[in-house]
Amino acid sequence: MVAKLDVTKYPGNVINNKFVPTTKTRHSINPSTVEILYEVPVSTQDDVDKAVKHARTAFKTWSKTPFEERAKLLLAYADAVEANLDELEALLTKEQGKPLGLAHREFEMTIKWLRAFATMEVKEDILEENDERKIIQTFPPLGVCCGIVPWNWPVLLGLGKMGPALMTGNTFIMKPSPFTPYCGLKLGELGMSTFPPGVFQVLSGGDDLGPMLTEHPDINKISFTGSCATGKKVMESCSRTLKRVTLELGGNDPAIVCEDVDIEKIVPKIATLSFLNSGQICMLVKRLYVHESIYDRFRDAMVAFTKTMKTGDGFGKDITIGPIQNRMQYEKVKDMYSEISKCSWKVAFGGEIIKDASKGYFITPTIIDNPPDDSRIVTEEPFGPILPMLKWSSEEEVLERANSLETGLGASVWTKDLTRGERMARELSAGSVWVNSHFDVAPNVPFGGHKSSGIGSEWGMTGFKGHCNSRSVWVWKKVFD
Ligand code: NAD
């Protein structure tokens, strides 16, 4: 029997397969209505210590549990998530703001990812074998892993850390963002009836919870997704205990459109991949470089398509753009919009914030027409629905401009000439580069950033091995002959 969730009740953190209440509680809000949502736990150091202790104990058995058994449990867990899909998707829209269709897509991806993770076994390598000796590289788990999750894509990014940690034999503690704690806690609750105690735990809390985890001497790895600024603090804190750390940080992805494209065919895709989730995804198109010979026609087509994108409450009909997720981010995006008049940027579309924040954090999409390369809208990740379009003339020049920032998460080239596309793709400094697409991800494909966009990768065999130590076992065969 698969557990049925009541998404209105949050009795406590999920520690050792029990709800553990906290003295203090807090709540988040629905960003479409500013309505106060349910009370959730505020973890203390004591809660962290308890969860870590149980995770350590559970590790002794879980790390020895055969891969097939771990896979069976992860698949059962994916089924439990699927059985609660309607409630969970609505909860995600309520707490995160994204349109219901997008919440559905996030859950659909997550379930697919979990099922794929259940097939991904890290195999030992025999590096050498002869009459004299055998050398094997093995990949033992690290111990207790912890995932620190952001608010923009909290389900896939949370369980996208949990799956690889568990499948490689680690135990896992998940910390959702204080802005989106609800789905995370419910996903922990579903784990209670699937995994052995202490294997998968969830702690919710305030701003001080992240540092308690990164500082903890008995946590072996932090997998962090969030901003570049916080990522640096996480790494500094982890260095004190030499924890392993994977950082998935901010991006400012360029998309380069060549002169040979079919404008009408690709504009809907590029506009959608610029404004999806109100621009609050790390790997969206954030700088759109269009060849000068087609620039005006391309811009007009972008404007025409963007006009059809409806902004509003994620539960509304035909809504493609929800609110900005929280007040802090709303103020940051508003600040970027205030640059429009200060710097006299040309606006191709939008440019004004029409709604009153007391009724929801809505900002409609905006396209800035060819601003200078050194303007904030080009050099900073806005994490909101505002996109600069820029003109280019030579391949060499556009590649240099695309690579000129400190970020290097994703990048794309759009052209009918696949040889040229691949050649340009290989010149782009980013963890993921697409030809004629953007933001494709898959559970078997490593995902990470160059430069300030991160350290290490998640997913794929590379991500799985990031949850393991490397052990070289040398066996000498003839010593006693
Ligand atoms: P954030 O850095 O503010 O917070 C991320 C998480 O870190 C939250 O759970 C937060 O509570 C926690 N945290 C805050 N301070 C901490 C500290 N000192 N120590 C440990 N943990 C701490 O990021 P956000 O605003 O939630 O997310 C938006 C940012 O994340 C954007 O820059 C975006 O590009 C980036 N992002 C990157 C990826 C990626 O995979 N590269 C994916 C999604 C989002």
XYZ file of C-alpha atoms and ligand atoms in Angstrom:
525
model
C 0.000 0.000 0.000
C 1.455 3.330 -1.071
C 1.193 6.142 1.530
C -1.293 8.938 0.754
C -0.131 12.387 1.750
C -2.004 15.137 3.552
C -0.229 18.205 2.193
C -1.765 20.538 4.786
C 0.031 18.983 7.799
C 3.733 19.295 8.700
C 4.196 17.544 12.053
C 7.992 17.750 12.146
C 11.330 17.106 10.527
C 11.825 13.624 9.111
C 14.489 12.044 11.327
C 15.088 8.279 11.515
C 11.684 7.629 9.900
C 9.823 9.584 12.569
C 8.327 13.049 12.635
C 10.350 15.103 15.096
C 8.653 18.396 15.977
C 10.654 21.518 16.815
C 9.867 24.113 19.490
C 9.895 26.917 16.968
C 8.051 26.840 13.666
C 7.859 29.178 10.682
C 5.928 29.419 7.429
C 6.469 30.423 3.850
C 3.967 32.090 1.512
C 2.249 31.522 -1.796
C 4.014 34.045 -4.071
C 0.947 34.393 -6.332
C -1.307 35.606 -3.532
C 1.060 36.380 -0.606
C -1.189 33.993 1.386
C 0.523 32.488 4.448
C 1.079 28.745 4.102
C 1.502 26.001 6.720
C 3.845 26.041 9.738
C 7.025 23.980 9.307
C 9.890 23.048 11.668
C 12.813 25.298 12.486
C 15.725 22.933 13.138
C 18.269 23.542 15.866
C 21.810 22.218 16.239
C 20.330 19.390 18.315
C 18.078 18.305 15.412
C 21.049 18.364 13.049
C 23.160 16.294 15.474
C 20.355 13.734 15.862
C 19.839 13.382 12.104
C 23.572 13.035 11.474
C 23.907 10.409 14.215
C 21.079 8.341 12.720
C 22.511 8.779 9.222
C 25.883 7.464 10.456
C 24.288 4.443 12.086
C 22.175 3.707 9.012
C 25.266 4.015 6.803
C 26.767 0.875 8.359
C 24.013 -1.291 6.896
C 22.986 0.765 3.867
C 26.526 0.887 2.483
C 26.584 -2.947 2.568
C 23.106 -3.337 1.071
C 23.420 -4.807 -2.461
C 22.860 -2.431 -5.373
C 19.804 -4.445 -6.512
C 18.117 -3.986 -3.138
C 18.849 -0.242 -3.074
C 17.483 0.020 -6.619
C 14.299 -1.834 -5.612
C 13.694 0.653 -2.800
C 14.396 3.690 -4.992
C 11.914 2.371 -7.568
C 9.314 1.813 -4.828
C 9.943 5.379 -3.688
C 9.433 6.701 -7.252
C 6.107 4.819 -7.320
C 5.100 6.432 -4.007
C 5.857 9.901 -5.416
C 3.868 9.055 -8.543
C 0.896 7.877 -6.477
C 0.728 11.339 -4.850
C 1.400 13.353 -7.988
C -1.743 15.516 -8.105
C -1.373 16.730 -4.508
C 2.377 17.271 -4.834
C 2.152 19.187 -8.115
C -0.478 21.519 -6.688
C 1.670 21.977 -3.576
C 4.654 22.895 -5.738
C 2.630 25.508 -7.616
C 1.350 26.864 -4.310
C 4.753 27.246 -2.675
C 6.958 27.982 -5.688
C 4.518 29.844 -7.930
C 5.313 28.040 -11.185
C 2.381 27.225 -13.482
C 0.764 23.873 -12.768
C 1.921 22.490 -16.147
C 5.506 23.295 -15.250
C 5.090 21.747 -11.782
C 3.856 18.625 -13.580
C 6.942 18.705 -15.807
C 9.271 19.021 -12.822
C 7.694 15.989 -11.125
C 7.612 14.017 -14.374
C 11.340 14.651 -14.830
C 12.049 13.770 -11.195
C 10.317 10.390 -11.421
C 12.121 9.635 -14.680
C 15.430 10.608 -13.048
C 14.807 8.360 -9.998
C 13.977 5.394 -12.219
C 17.097 5.980 -14.299
C 19.300 6.346 -11.186
C 18.053 2.920 -10.082
C 19.813 1.411 -13.130
C 23.114 3.238 -12.745
C 25.623 1.075 -10.932
C 29.147 2.345 -10.436
C 31.241 -0.640 -11.452
C 34.710 -1.477 -10.234
C 37.548 -1.247 -12.771
C 40.245 -3.861 -13.145
C 43.194 -1.646 -14.014
C 45.718 -4.416 -14.450
C 45.725 -8.202 -14.149
C 48.573 -10.604 -14.868
C 50.314 -13.569 -13.198
C 52.011 -11.276 -10.718
C 49.294 -8.980 -9.542
C 45.793 -7.625 -9.849
C 44.946 -3.932 -9.367
C 41.299 -2.973 -8.952
C 39.838 0.498 -8.568
C 36.786 0.357 -6.308
C 34.336 3.108 -5.422
C 33.216 2.925 -1.782
C 30.593 5.447 -0.612
C 31.654 8.550 1.309
C 29.300 8.230 4.294
C 26.695 10.870 5.178
C 25.841 13.178 2.261
C 23.793 16.318 2.533
C 21.910 18.180 -0.196
C 21.300 21.921 0.137
C 18.549 22.864 -2.283
C 17.410 26.203 -3.833
C 13.828 27.435 -4.259
C 13.571 27.587 -8.039
C 13.439 23.900 -9.052
C 13.312 22.303 -5.607
C 11.936 18.839 -6.377
C 14.226 17.750 -9.205
C 17.257 19.398 -7.630
C 16.509 17.850 -4.211
C 15.782 14.283 -5.316
C 18.398 14.671 -8.064
C 20.904 14.755 -5.202
C 19.218 12.110 -3.082
C 19.074 9.407 -5.817
C 22.799 9.305 -6.679
C 23.787 9.552 -2.982
C 21.597 6.593 -2.020
C 22.398 4.454 -5.062
C 26.125 4.715 -4.354
C 25.563 3.523 -0.765
C 25.554 6.809 1.149
C 22.872 8.025 3.505
C 21.352 11.406 2.765
C 20.000 14.466 4.567
C 18.066 16.991 2.479
C 17.696 20.650 3.392
C 15.077 22.488 1.350
C 15.193 26.272 0.944
C 13.289 28.200 3.645
C 11.276 29.704 0.748
C 10.064 26.270 -0.476
C 10.095 23.787 2.428
C 6.769 22.038 1.775
C 7.400 19.575 -1.076
C 10.775 18.695 0.474
C 9.181 17.702 3.781
C 6.454 15.705 2.040
C 9.066 13.907 -0.073
C 10.846 13.007 3.171
C 7.571 11.733 4.600
C 7.148 9.415 1.593
C 10.631 8.050 2.241
C 9.610 7.015 5.790
C 7.602 4.068 4.544
C 10.147 3.077 1.887
C 13.729 3.312 3.156
C 15.274 1.917 6.380
C 15.457 4.486 9.232
C 18.181 7.120 8.888
C 18.780 6.539 5.158
C 16.832 9.558 3.857
C 16.039 12.408 6.245
C 14.748 15.955 5.743
C 15.465 18.981 7.917
C 13.681 22.292 7.469
C 14.802 25.535 9.023
C 15.860 29.125 8.692
C 18.954 30.828 7.324
C 21.189 29.346 10.032
C 20.513 25.706 9.108
C 22.787 25.591 6.026
C 25.904 26.629 7.998
C 25.096 24.055 10.748
C 25.250 21.368 8.058
C 28.339 22.614 6.215
C 30.191 22.908 9.540
C 29.172 19.498 10.886
C 32.207 17.231 11.412
C 30.257 14.010 10.748
C 28.866 14.960 7.360
C 31.141 13.775 4.571
C 29.795 15.598 1.550
C 27.750 18.667 0.747
C 26.042 18.885 -2.595
C 24.961 22.485 -2.918
C 22.849 24.235 -5.540
C 22.341 27.971 -5.253
C 23.951 31.313 -5.906
C 27.671 31.889 -6.571
C 27.944 34.050 -3.440
C 26.516 31.371 -1.130
C 28.511 28.675 -2.936
C 31.756 30.400 -1.952
C 30.650 30.472 1.702
C 29.732 26.778 1.525
C 33.139 25.864 0.140
C 34.929 27.922 2.766
C 32.939 26.281 5.537
C 33.429 22.761 4.107
C 37.173 23.300 3.909
C 37.394 23.324 7.708
C 36.477 19.622 7.864
C 37.743 18.782 4.348
C 34.260 17.713 3.307
C 33.749 16.731 -0.291
C 31.744 19.391 -2.036
C 29.859 19.744 -5.295
C 28.737 23.245 -6.204
C 26.046 23.948 -8.808
C 25.916 27.731 -8.975
C 24.556 30.639 -10.965
C 24.754 31.036 -14.721
C 24.376 33.714 -17.363
C 23.981 31.555 -20.449
C 24.624 32.920 -23.936
C 22.631 31.674 -26.939
C 24.230 32.454 -30.304
C 21.856 32.590 -33.266
C 23.538 32.338 -36.683
C 22.294 33.979 -39.862
C 21.063 30.764 -41.530
C 18.295 29.835 -39.042
C 14.604 29.545 -39.760
C 13.399 32.412 -37.539
C 9.750 31.389 -37.206
C 10.722 27.842 -36.214
C 13.115 28.694 -33.400
C 11.685 31.886 -31.885
C 8.950 30.110 -29.844
C 11.580 27.763 -28.408
C 14.092 30.510 -27.604
C 11.473 32.828 -26.088
C 10.120 29.983 -23.945
C 13.644 29.037 -22.848
C 14.274 32.662 -21.869
C 11.179 33.219 -19.753
C 10.337 29.745 -18.394
C 9.722 29.756 -14.616
C 9.794 33.588 -14.853
C 13.484 33.438 -15.748
C 14.265 31.695 -12.460
C 16.242 28.732 -13.783
C 20.008 28.530 -13.698
C 20.374 27.363 -17.317
C 17.990 29.542 -19.299
C 18.932 31.781 -22.215
C 20.093 34.927 -20.425
C 22.056 36.666 -23.210
C 20.696 36.303 -26.731
C 23.290 37.066 -29.443
C 21.657 37.310 -32.894
C 23.569 37.801 -36.162
C 23.235 41.395 -37.334
C 21.855 40.405 -40.744
C 18.685 38.918 -39.181
C 18.631 40.860 -35.900
C 15.649 43.157 -36.570
C 13.429 40.397 -37.948
C 14.414 38.107 -35.083
C 13.706 40.771 -32.462
C 10.275 41.500 -33.935
C 9.414 37.792 -33.939
C 10.614 37.476 -30.312
C 8.382 40.389 -29.329
C 5.378 38.967 -31.193
C 5.780 35.585 -29.462
C 6.497 37.000 -26.007
C 3.258 39.025 -26.240
C 1.367 35.721 -26.279
C 2.915 34.549 -22.974
C 0.401 35.098 -20.177
C 1.597 36.087 -16.686
C -0.446 35.210 -13.599
C -1.280 32.784 -10.783
C 0.127 29.355 -11.654
C -3.315 27.797 -11.145
C -4.822 30.106 -13.816
C -5.752 28.965 -17.316
C -3.084 29.289 -20.058
C -0.566 30.892 -17.685
C 3.012 30.407 -18.842
C 4.726 32.868 -16.485
C 4.117 32.699 -12.738
C 5.295 35.127 -10.073
C 8.806 35.793 -8.826
C 9.185 33.283 -5.997
C 9.867 35.558 -3.042
C 9.995 39.155 -1.913
C 13.793 39.331 -1.806
C 14.118 38.125 -5.395
C 11.258 40.401 -6.464
C 13.149 43.412 -5.104
C 16.330 42.277 -6.898
C 14.513 41.942 -10.221
C 12.781 45.303 -9.678
C 16.189 46.849 -9.116
C 17.323 45.478 -12.489
C 14.195 46.935 -14.127
C 14.981 50.329 -12.572
C 18.220 50.347 -14.616
C 16.152 50.588 -17.805
C 15.426 54.286 -17.389
C 18.614 55.061 -15.457
C 20.791 53.689 -18.282
C 18.406 54.570 -21.146
C 18.279 50.999 -22.453
C 16.048 50.563 -25.495
C 13.065 48.376 -24.657
C 11.785 46.101 -27.414
C 8.995 44.757 -25.214
C 7.650 45.210 -21.673
C 9.806 47.138 -19.258
C 7.303 47.967 -16.574
C 6.299 46.247 -13.373
C 2.549 46.537 -13.437
C 1.337 44.641 -10.393
C 1.274 45.661 -6.778
C 3.425 43.261 -4.705
C 0.850 43.077 -1.926
C -1.207 40.857 -4.258
C 1.615 38.654 -5.591
C 5.130 39.093 -6.927
C 4.335 39.367 -10.630
C 6.676 40.849 -13.203
C 5.853 40.621 -16.908
C 8.550 39.691 -19.463
C 10.847 42.277 -20.953
C 13.237 42.302 -23.910
C 16.066 44.854 -23.949
C 17.176 45.845 -27.448
C 20.953 45.678 -27.968
C 22.255 47.189 -24.697
C 26.010 47.821 -24.269
C 28.107 44.740 -23.411
C 29.102 46.189 -20.062
C 25.543 46.900 -18.879
C 24.270 45.064 -15.809
C 21.604 43.228 -17.796
C 24.406 41.573 -19.792
C 26.982 41.010 -17.056
C 24.673 39.915 -14.184
C 22.263 36.994 -13.919
C 18.877 38.726 -13.421
C 16.987 35.554 -12.329
C 13.800 37.200 -13.554
C 11.916 37.573 -16.867
C 14.188 40.135 -18.522
C 16.357 39.303 -21.530
C 18.984 41.318 -23.402
C 19.220 40.793 -27.198
C 22.611 41.631 -28.679
C 23.933 41.959 -32.237
C 26.992 40.134 -33.553
C 28.870 40.162 -36.825
C 31.832 37.746 -36.714
C 32.114 34.276 -35.198
C 35.357 35.055 -33.429
C 33.951 38.196 -31.830
C 30.708 36.577 -30.617
C 32.523 33.598 -29.103
C 34.780 35.952 -27.210
C 31.832 37.969 -25.904
C 29.921 34.799 -24.976
C 32.951 33.530 -23.016
C 33.810 36.868 -21.422
C 31.971 36.449 -18.091
C 32.950 34.620 -14.923
C 29.980 32.249 -15.267
C 30.023 29.150 -17.478
C 26.989 26.985 -16.840
C 25.252 26.520 -20.218
C 25.545 27.936 -23.757
C 23.972 27.273 -27.140
C 24.509 27.771 -30.865
C 21.593 27.843 -33.301
C 22.382 27.059 -36.947
C 21.380 24.761 -39.818
C 25.076 24.059 -40.407
C 25.753 21.322 -37.844
C 29.496 21.228 -38.547
C 29.741 24.933 -37.806
C 27.462 24.507 -34.775
C 29.616 21.775 -33.288
C 32.800 23.705 -34.032
C 31.435 26.768 -32.222
C 30.055 24.630 -29.368
C 33.556 23.302 -28.694
C 34.784 26.880 -28.258
C 32.252 27.737 -25.555
C 33.354 27.561 -21.945
C 30.339 26.004 -20.229
C 29.429 22.722 -18.540
C 26.601 22.042 -21.025
C 26.583 23.267 -24.626
C 23.747 22.596 -27.050
C 23.431 22.969 -30.809
C 19.863 23.994 -31.727
C 18.540 23.643 -28.190
C 19.105 24.904 -24.657
C 18.441 23.536 -21.152
C 18.376 19.859 -22.129
C 19.305 17.712 -19.148
C 19.210 13.962 -18.536
C 19.914 11.677 -15.572
C 22.760 9.894 -17.373
C 24.456 13.092 -18.531
C 26.812 15.021 -16.208
C 25.701 18.513 -15.392
C 27.896 21.217 -13.876
C 29.580 24.522 -14.463
C 32.878 26.010 -15.611
C 34.535 28.939 -13.826
C 32.345 30.517 -11.105
C 29.316 28.413 -12.086
C 30.470 25.531 -9.954
C 32.802 22.750 -9.010
C 32.232 19.101 -9.891
C 29.192 17.628 -11.617
C 25.940 16.023 -10.701
C 24.226 13.147 -12.558
C 25.785 10.763 -15.041
C 28.537 8.401 -13.928
C 30.703 11.448 -13.163
C 28.107 12.684 -10.666
C 27.717 9.214 -9.145
C 31.477 8.871 -8.677
C 31.412 12.259 -6.945
C 29.614 10.454 -4.103
C 32.389 7.870 -3.786
C 35.949 7.603 -2.665
C 38.417 5.987 -5.015
C 40.216 2.960 -3.574
C 42.959 1.194 -5.484
C 43.291 -2.394 -4.290
C 46.644 -4.055 -5.101
C 46.736 -7.839 -4.815
C 50.183 -9.508 -5.167
C 49.734 -13.132 -6.142
C 53.132 -14.840 -5.814
C 54.602 -13.536 -2.571
C 54.181 -16.939 -0.817
C 55.055 -19.208 -3.746
P 20.877 30.695 -2.324
O 22.331 30.567 -2.546
O 20.349 31.903 -1.686
O 20.318 29.461 -1.454
C 20.488 28.109 -1.826
C 20.374 27.235 -0.591
O 21.471 27.520 0.281
C 19.124 27.439 0.252
O 18.686 26.182 0.722
C 19.623 28.304 1.403
O 18.848 28.181 2.563
C 21.021 27.754 1.622
N 21.977 28.658 2.257
C 21.920 30.001 2.368
N 23.021 30.467 3.006
C 23.784 29.385 3.312
C 25.059 29.217 3.946
N 25.762 30.248 4.407
N 25.540 27.963 4.070
C 24.867 26.903 3.595
N 23.660 27.004 2.977
C 23.129 28.232 2.833
O 20.246 30.458 -3.785
P 18.714 30.595 -4.215
O 18.385 32.054 -4.209
O 17.888 29.623 -3.450
O 18.785 30.072 -5.736
C 19.036 30.903 -6.816
C 20.449 30.752 -7.348
O 20.758 29.376 -7.536
C 20.670 31.386 -8.710
O 21.910 32.056 -8.762
C 20.697 30.206 -9.670
O 21.383 30.418 -10.883
C 21.322 29.158 -8.823
N 20.957 27.833 -9.295
C 21.933 27.045 -9.823
C 21.617 25.801 -10.318
C 22.683 24.899 -10.897
O 22.433 23.713 -10.996
N 23.849 25.385 -11.252
C 20.291 25.350 -10.264
C 19.323 26.173 -9.699
C 19.672 27.415 -9.211
